[in-house]
mmCIF file with all atom_site columns, N, CA and C in Angstrom:
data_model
loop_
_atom_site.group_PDB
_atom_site.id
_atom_site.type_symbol
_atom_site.label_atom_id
_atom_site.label_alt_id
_atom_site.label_comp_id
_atom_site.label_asym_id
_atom_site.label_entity_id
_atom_site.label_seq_id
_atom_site.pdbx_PDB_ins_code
_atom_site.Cartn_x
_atom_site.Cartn_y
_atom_site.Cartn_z
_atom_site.occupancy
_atom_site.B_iso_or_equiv
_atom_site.pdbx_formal_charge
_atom_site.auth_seq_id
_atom_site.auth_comp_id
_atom_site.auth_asym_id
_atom_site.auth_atom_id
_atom_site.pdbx_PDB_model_num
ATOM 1   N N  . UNK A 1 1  ? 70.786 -106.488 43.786 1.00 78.00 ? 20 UNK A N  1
ATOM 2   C CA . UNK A 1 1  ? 72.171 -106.793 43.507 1.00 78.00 ? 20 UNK A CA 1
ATOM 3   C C  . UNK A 1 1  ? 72.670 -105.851 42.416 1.00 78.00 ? 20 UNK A C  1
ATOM 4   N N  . UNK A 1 2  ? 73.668 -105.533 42.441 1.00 78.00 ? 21 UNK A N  1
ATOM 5   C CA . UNK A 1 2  ? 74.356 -104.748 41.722 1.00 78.00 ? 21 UNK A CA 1
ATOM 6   C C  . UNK A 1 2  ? 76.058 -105.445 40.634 1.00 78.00 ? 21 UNK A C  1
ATOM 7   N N  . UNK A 1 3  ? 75.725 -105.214 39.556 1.00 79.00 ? 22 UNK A N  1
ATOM 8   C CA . UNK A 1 3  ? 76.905 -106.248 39.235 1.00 79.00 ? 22 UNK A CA 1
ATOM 9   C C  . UNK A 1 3  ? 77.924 -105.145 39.025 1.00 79.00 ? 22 UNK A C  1
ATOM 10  N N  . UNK A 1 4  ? 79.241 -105.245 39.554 1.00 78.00 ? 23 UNK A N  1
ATOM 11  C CA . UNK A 1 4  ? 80.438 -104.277 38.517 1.00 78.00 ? 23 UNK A CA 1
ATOM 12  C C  . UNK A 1 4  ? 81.466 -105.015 38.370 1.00 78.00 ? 23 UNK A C  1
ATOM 13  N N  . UNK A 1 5  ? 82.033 -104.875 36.570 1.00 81.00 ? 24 UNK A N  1
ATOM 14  C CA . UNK A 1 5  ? 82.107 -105.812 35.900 1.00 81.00 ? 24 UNK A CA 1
ATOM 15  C C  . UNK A 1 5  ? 82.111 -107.236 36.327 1.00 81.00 ? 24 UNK A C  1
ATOM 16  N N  . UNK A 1 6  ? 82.873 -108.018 37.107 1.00 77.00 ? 25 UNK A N  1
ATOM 17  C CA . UNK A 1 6  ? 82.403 -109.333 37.181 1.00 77.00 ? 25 UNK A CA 1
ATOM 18  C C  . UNK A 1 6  ? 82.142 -110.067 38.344 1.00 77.00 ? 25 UNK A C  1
ATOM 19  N N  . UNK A 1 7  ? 81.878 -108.470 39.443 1.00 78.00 ? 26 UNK A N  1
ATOM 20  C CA . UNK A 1 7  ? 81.379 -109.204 41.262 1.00 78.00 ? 26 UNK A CA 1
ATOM 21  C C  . UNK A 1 7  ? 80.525 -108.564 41.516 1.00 78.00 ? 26 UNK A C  1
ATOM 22  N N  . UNK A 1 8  ? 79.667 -109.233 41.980 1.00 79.00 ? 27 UNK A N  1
ATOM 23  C CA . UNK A 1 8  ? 78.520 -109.316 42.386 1.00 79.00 ? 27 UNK A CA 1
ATOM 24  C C  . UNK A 1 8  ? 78.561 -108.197 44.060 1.00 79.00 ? 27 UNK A C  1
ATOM 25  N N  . UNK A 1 9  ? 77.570 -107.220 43.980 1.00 80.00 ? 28 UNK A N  1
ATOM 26  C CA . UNK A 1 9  ? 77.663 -106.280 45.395 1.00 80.00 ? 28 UNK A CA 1
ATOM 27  C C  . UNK A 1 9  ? 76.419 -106.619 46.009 1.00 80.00 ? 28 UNK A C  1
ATOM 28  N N  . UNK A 1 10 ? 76.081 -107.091 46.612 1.00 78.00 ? 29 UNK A N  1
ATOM 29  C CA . UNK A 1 10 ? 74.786 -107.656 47.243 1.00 78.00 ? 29 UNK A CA 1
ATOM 30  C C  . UNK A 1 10 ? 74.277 -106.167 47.987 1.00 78.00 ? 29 UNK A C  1
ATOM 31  N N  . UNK A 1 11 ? 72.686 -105.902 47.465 1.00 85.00 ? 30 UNK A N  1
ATOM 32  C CA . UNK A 1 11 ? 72.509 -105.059 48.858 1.00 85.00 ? 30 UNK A CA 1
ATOM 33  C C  . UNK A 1 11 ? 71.926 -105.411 50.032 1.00 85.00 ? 30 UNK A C  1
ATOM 34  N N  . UNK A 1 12 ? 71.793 -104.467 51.017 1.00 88.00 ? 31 UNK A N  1
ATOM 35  C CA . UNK A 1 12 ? 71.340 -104.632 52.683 1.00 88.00 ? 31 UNK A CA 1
ATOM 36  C C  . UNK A 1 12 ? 72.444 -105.523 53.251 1.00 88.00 ? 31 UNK A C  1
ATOM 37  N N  . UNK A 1 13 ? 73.511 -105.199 52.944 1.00 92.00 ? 32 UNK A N  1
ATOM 38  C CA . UNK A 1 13 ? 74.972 -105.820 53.654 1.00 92.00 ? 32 UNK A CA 1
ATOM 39  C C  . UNK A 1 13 ? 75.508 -104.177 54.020 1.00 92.00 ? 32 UNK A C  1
ATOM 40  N N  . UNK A 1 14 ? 76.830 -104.547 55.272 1.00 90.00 ? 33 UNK A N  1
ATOM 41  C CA . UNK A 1 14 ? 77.721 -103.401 55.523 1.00 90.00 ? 33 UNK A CA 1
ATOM 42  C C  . UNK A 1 14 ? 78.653 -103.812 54.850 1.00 90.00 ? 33 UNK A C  1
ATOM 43  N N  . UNK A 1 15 ? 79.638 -103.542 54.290 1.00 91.00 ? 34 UNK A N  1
ATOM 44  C CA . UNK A 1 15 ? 81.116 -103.628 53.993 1.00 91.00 ? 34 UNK A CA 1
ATOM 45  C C  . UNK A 1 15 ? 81.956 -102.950 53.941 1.00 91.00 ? 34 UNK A C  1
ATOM 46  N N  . UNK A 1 16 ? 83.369 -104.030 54.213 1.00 88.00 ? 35 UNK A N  1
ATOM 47  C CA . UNK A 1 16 ? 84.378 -103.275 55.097 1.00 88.00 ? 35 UNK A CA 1
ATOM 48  C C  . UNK A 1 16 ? 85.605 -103.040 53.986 1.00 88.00 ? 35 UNK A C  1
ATOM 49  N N  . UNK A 1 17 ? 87.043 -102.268 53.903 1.00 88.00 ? 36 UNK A N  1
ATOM 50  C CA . UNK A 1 17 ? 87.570 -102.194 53.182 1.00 88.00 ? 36 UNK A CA 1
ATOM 51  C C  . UNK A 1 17 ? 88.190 -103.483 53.076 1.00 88.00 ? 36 UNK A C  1
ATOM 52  N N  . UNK A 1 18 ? 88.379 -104.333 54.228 1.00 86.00 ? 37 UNK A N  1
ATOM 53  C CA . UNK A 1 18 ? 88.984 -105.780 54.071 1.00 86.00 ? 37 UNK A CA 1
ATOM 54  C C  . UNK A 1 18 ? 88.494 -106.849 52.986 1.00 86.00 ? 37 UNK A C  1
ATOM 55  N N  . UNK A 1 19 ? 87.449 -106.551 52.631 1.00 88.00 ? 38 UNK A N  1
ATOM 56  C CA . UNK A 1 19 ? 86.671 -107.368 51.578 1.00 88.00 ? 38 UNK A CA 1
ATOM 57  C C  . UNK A 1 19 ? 85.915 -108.499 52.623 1.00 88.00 ? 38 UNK A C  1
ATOM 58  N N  . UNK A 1 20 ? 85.296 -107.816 53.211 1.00 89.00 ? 39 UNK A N  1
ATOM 59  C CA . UNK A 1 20 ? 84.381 -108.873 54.390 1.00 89.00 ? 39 UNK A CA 1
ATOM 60  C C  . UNK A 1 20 ? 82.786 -107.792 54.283 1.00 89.00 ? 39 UNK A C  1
ATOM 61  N N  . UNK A 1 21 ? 81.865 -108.709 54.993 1.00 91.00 ? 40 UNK A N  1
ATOM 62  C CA . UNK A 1 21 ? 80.715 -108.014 55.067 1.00 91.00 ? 40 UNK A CA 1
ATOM 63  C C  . UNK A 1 21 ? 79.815 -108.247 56.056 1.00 91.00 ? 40 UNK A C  1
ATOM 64  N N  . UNK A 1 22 ? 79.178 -107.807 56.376 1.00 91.00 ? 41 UNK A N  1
ATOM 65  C CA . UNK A 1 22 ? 78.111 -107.816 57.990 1.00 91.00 ? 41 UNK A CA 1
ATOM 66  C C  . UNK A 1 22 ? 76.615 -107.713 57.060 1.00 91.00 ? 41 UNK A C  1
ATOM 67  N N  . UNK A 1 23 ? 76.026 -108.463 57.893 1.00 93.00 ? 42 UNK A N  1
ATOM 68  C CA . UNK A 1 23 ? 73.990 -108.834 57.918 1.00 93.00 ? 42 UNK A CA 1
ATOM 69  C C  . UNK A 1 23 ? 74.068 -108.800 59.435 1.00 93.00 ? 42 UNK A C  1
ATOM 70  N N  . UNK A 1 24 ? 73.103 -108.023 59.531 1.00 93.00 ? 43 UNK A N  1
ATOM 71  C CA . UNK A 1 24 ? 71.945 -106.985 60.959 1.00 93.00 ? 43 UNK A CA 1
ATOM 72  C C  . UNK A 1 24 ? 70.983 -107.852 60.492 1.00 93.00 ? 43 UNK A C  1
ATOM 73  N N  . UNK A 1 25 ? 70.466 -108.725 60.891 1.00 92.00 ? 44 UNK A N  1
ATOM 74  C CA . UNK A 1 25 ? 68.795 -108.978 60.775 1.00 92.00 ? 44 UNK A CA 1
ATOM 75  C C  . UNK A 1 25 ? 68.177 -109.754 62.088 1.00 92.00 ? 44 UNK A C  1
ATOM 76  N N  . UNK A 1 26 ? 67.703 -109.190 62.578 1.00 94.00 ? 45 UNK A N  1
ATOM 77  C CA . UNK A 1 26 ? 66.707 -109.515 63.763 1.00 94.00 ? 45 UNK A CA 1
ATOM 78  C C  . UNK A 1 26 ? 67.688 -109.690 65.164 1.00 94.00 ? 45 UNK A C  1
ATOM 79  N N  . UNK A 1 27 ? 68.336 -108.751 65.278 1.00 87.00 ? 46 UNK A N  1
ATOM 80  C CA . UNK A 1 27 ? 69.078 -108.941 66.531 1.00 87.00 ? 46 UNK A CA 1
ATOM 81  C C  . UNK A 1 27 ? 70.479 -109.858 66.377 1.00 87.00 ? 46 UNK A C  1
ATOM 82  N N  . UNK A 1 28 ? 70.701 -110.526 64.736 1.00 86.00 ? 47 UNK A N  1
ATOM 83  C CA . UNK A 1 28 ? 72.081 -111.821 64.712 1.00 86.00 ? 47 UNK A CA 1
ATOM 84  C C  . UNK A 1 28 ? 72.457 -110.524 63.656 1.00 86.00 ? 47 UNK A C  1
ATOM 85  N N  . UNK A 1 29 ? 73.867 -111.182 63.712 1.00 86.00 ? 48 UNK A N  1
ATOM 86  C CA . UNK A 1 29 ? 74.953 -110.892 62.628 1.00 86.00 ? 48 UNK A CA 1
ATOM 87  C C  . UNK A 1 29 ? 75.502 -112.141 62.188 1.00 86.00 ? 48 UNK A C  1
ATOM 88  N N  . UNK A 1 30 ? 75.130 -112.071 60.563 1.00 88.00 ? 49 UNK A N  1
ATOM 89  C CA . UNK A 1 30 ? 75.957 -112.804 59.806 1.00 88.00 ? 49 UNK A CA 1
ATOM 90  C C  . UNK A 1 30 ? 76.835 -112.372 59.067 1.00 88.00 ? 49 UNK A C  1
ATOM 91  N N  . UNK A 1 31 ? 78.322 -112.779 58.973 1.00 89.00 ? 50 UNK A N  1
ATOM 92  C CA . UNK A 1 31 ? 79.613 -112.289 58.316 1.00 89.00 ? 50 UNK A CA 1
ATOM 93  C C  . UNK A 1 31 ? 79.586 -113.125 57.103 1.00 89.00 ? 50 UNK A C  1
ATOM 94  N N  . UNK A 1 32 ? 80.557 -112.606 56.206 1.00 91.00 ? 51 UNK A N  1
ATOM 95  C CA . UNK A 1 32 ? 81.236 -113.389 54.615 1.00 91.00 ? 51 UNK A CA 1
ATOM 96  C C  . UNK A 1 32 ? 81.981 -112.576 54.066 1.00 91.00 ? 51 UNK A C  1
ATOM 97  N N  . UNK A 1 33 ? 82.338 -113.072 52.797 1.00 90.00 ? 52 UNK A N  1
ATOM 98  C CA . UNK A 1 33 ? 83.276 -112.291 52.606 1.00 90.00 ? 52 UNK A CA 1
ATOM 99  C C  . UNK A 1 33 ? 82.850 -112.117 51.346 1.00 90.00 ? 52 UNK A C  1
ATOM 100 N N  . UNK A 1 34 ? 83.416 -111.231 50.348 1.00 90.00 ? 53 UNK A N  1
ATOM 101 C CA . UNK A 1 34 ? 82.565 -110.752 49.253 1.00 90.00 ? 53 UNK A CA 1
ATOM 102 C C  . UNK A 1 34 ? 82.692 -111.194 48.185 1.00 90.00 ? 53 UNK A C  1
ATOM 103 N N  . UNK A 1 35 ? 82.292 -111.197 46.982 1.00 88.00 ? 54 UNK A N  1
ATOM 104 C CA . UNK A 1 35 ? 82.583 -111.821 45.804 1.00 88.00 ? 54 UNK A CA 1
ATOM 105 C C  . UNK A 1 35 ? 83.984 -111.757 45.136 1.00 88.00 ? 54 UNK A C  1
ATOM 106 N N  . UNK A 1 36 ? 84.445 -110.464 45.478 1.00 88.00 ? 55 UNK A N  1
ATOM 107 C CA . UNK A 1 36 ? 85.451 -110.522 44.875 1.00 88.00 ? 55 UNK A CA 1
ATOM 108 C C  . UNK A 1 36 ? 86.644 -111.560 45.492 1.00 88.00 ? 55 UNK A C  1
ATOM 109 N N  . UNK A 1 37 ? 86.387 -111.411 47.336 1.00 90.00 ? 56 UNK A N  1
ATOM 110 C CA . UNK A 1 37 ? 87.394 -112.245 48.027 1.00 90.00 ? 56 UNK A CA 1
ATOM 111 C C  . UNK A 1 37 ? 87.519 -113.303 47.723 1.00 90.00 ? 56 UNK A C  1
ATOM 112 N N  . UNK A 1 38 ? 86.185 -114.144 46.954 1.00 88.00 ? 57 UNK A N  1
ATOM 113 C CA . UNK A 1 38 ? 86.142 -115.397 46.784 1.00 88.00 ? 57 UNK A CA 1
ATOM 114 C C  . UNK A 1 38 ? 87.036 -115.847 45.566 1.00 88.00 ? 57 UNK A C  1
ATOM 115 N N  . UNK A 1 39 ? 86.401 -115.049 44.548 1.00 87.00 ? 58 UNK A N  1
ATOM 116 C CA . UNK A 1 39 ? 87.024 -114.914 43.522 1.00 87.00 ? 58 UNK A CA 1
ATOM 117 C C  . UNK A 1 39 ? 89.315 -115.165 43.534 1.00 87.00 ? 58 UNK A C  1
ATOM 118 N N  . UNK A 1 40 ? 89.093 -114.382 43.888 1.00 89.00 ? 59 UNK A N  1
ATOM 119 C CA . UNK A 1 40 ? 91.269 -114.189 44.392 1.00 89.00 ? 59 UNK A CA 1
ATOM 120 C C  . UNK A 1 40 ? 91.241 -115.411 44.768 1.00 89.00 ? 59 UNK A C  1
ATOM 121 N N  . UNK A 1 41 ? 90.442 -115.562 46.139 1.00 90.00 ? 60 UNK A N  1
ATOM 122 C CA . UNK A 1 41 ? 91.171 -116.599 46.992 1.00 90.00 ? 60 UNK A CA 1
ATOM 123 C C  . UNK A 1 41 ? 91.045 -117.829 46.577 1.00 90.00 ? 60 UNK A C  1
ATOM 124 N N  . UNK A 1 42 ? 90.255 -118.071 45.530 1.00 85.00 ? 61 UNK A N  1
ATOM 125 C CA . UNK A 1 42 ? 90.049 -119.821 44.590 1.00 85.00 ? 61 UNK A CA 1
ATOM 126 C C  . UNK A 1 42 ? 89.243 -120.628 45.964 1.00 85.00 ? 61 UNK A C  1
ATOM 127 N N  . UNK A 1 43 ? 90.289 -121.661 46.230 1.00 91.00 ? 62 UNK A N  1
ATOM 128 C CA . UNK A 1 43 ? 89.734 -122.434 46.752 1.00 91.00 ? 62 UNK A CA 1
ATOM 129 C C  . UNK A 1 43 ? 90.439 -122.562 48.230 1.00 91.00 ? 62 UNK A C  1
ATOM 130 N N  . UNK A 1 44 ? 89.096 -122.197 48.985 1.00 91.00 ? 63 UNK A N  1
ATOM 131 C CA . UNK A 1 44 ? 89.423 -121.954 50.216 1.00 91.00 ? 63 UNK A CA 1
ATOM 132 C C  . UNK A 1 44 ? 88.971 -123.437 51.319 1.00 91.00 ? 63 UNK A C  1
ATOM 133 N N  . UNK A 1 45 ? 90.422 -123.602 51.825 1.00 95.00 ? 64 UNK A N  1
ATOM 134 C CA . UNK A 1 45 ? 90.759 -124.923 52.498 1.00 95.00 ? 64 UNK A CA 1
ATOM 135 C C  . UNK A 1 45 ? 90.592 -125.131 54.162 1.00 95.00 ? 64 UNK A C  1
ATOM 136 N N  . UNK A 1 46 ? 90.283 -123.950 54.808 1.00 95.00 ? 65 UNK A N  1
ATOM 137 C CA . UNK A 1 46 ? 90.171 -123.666 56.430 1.00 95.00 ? 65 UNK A CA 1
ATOM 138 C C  . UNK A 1 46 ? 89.696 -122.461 56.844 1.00 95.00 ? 65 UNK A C  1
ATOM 139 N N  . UNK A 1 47 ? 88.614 -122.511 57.568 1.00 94.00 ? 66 UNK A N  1
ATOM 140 C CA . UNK A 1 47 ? 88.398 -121.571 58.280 1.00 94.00 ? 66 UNK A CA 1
ATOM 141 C C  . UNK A 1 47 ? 87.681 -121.835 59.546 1.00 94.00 ? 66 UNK A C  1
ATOM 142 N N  . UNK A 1 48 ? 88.171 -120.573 60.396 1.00 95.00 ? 67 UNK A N  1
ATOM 143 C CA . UNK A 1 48 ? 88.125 -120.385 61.826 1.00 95.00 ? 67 UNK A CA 1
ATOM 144 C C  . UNK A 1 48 ? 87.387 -119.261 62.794 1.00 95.00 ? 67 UNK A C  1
ATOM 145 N N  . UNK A 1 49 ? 86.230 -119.824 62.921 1.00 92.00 ? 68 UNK A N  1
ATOM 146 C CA . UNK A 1 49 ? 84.834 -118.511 63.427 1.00 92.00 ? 68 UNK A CA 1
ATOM 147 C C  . UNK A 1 49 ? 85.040 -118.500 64.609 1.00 92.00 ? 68 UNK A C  1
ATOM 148 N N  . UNK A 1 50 ? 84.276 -117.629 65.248 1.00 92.00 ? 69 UNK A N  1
ATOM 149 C CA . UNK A 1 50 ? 84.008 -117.698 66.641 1.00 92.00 ? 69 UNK A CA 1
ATOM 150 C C  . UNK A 1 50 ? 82.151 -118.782 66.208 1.00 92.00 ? 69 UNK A C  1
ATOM 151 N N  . UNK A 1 51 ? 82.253 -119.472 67.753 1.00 93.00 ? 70 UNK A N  1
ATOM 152 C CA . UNK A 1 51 ? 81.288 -120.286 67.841 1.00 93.00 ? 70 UNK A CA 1
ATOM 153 C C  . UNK A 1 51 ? 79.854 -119.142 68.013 1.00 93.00 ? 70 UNK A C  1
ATOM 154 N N  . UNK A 1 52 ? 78.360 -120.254 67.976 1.00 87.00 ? 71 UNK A N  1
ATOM 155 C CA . UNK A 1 52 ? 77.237 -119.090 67.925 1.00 87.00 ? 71 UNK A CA 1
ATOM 156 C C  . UNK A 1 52 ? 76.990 -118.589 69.180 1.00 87.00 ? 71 UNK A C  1
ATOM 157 N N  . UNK A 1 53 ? 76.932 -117.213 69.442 1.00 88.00 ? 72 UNK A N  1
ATOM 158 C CA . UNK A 1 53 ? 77.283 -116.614 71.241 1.00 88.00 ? 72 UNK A CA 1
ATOM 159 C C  . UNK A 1 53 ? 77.838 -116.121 71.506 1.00 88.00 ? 72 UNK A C  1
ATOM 160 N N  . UNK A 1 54 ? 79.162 -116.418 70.676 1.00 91.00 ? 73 UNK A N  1
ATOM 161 C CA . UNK A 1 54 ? 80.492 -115.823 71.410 1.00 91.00 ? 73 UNK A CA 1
ATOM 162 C C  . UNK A 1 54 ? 80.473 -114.741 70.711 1.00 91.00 ? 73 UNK A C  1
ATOM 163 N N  . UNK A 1 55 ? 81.064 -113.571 72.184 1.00 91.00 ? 74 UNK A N  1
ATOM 164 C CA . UNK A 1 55 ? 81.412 -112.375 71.719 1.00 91.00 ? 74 UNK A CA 1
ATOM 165 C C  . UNK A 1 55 ? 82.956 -111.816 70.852 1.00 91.00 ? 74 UNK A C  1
ATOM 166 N N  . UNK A 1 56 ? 82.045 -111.242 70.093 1.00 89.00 ? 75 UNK A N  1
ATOM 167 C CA . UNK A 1 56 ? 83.247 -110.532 68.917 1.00 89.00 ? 75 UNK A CA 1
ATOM 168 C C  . UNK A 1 56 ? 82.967 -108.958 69.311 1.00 89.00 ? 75 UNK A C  1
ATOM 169 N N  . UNK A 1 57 ? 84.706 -108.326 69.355 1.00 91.00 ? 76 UNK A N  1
ATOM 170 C CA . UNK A 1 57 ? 84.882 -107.102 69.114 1.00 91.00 ? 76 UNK A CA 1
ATOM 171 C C  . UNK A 1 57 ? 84.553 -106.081 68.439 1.00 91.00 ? 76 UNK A C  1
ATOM 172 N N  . UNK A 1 58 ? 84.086 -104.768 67.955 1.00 85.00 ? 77 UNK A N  1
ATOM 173 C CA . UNK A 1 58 ? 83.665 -104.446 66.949 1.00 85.00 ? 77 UNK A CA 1
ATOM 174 C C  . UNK A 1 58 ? 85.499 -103.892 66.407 1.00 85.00 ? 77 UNK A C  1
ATOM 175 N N  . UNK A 1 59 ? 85.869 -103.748 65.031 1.00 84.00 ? 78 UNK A N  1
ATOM 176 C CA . UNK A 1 59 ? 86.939 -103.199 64.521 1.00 84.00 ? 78 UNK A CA 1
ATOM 177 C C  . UNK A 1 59 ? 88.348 -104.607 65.058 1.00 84.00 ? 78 UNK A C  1
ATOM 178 N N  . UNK A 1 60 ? 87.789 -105.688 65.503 1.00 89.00 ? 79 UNK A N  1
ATOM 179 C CA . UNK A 1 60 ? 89.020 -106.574 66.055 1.00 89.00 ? 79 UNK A CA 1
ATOM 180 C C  . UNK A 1 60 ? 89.021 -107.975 65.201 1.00 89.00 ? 79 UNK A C  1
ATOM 181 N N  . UNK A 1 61 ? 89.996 -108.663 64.703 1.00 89.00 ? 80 UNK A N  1
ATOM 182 C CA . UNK A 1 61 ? 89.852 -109.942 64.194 1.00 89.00 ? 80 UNK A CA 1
ATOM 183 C C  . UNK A 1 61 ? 88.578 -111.332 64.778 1.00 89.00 ? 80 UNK A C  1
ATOM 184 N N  . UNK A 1 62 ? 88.291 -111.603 64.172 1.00 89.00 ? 81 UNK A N  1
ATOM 185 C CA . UNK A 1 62 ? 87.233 -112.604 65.134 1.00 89.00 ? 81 UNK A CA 1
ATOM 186 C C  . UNK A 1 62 ? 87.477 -114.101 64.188 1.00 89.00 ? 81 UNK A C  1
ATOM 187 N N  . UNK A 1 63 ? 88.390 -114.206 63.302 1.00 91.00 ? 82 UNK A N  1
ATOM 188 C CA . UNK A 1 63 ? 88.613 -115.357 62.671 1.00 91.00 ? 82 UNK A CA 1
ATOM 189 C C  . UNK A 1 63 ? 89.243 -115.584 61.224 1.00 91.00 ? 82 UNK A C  1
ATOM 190 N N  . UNK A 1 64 ? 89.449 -116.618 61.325 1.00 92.00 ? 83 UNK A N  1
ATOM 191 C CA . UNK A 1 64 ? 90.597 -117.031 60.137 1.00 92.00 ? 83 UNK A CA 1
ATOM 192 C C  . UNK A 1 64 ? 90.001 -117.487 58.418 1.00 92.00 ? 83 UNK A C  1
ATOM 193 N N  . UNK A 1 65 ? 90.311 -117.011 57.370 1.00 91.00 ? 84 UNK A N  1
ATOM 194 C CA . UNK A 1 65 ? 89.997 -117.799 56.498 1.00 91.00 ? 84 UNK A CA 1
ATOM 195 C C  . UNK A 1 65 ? 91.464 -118.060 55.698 1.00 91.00 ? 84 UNK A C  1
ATOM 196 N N  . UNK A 1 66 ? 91.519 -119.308 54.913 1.00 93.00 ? 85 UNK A N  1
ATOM 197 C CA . UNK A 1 66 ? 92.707 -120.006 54.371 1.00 93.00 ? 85 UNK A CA 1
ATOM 198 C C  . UNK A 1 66 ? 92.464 -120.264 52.884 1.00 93.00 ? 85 UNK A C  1
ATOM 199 N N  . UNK A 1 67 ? 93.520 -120.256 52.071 1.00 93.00 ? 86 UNK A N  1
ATOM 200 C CA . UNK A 1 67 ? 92.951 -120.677 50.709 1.00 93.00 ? 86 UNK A CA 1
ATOM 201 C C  . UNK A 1 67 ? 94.383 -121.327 50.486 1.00 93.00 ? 86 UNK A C  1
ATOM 202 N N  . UNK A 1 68 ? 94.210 -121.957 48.914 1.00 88.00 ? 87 UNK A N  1
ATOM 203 C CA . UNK A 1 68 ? 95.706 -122.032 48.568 1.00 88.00 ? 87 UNK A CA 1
ATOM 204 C C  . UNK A 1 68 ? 96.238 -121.333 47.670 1.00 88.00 ? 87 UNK A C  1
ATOM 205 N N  . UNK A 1 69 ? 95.521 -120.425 47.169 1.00 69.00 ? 88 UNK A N  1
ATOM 206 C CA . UNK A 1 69 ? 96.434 -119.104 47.063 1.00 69.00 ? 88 UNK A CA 1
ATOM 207 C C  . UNK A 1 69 ? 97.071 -118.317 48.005 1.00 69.00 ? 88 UNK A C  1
ATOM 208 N N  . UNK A 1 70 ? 96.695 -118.139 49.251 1.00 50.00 ? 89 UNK A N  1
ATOM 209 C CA . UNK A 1 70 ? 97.015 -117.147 50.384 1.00 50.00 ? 89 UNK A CA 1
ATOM 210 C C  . UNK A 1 70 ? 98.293 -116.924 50.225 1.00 50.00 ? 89 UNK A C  1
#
């Protein structure tokens, strides 16, 4: 892990300029979003994935997150 000043950069992640991130491990992908996103967005009230299976686009939306800052 890498800290700059107060978010956390995890390594063996991809990340995107959106403030989202991709895990490759054993054939799955797991998504999130990064420290800093969390950070802004406070407290996040809804979100909307694709189910486990379903195909996602590469470069295309695949789901929603909500806060009450948004």
């Amino acid at each position: 892990m890498v800290k700059v000043d107060d978010y956390e950069i995890l390594e063996g992640l991809y990340y995107s300029k959106d403030w989202a991130w991709v895990k490759i491990e054993d054939g799955k992908v797991r998504v999130g979003i990064t420290d800093y996103a969390q950070k802004q967005l406070k407290e996040i009230v809804f979100t909307e994935l694709p189910n486990v299976g379903d195909e996602v686009v590469q470069g295309e939306p695949y789901g929603t997150v909500e806060s009450v800052k948004s």
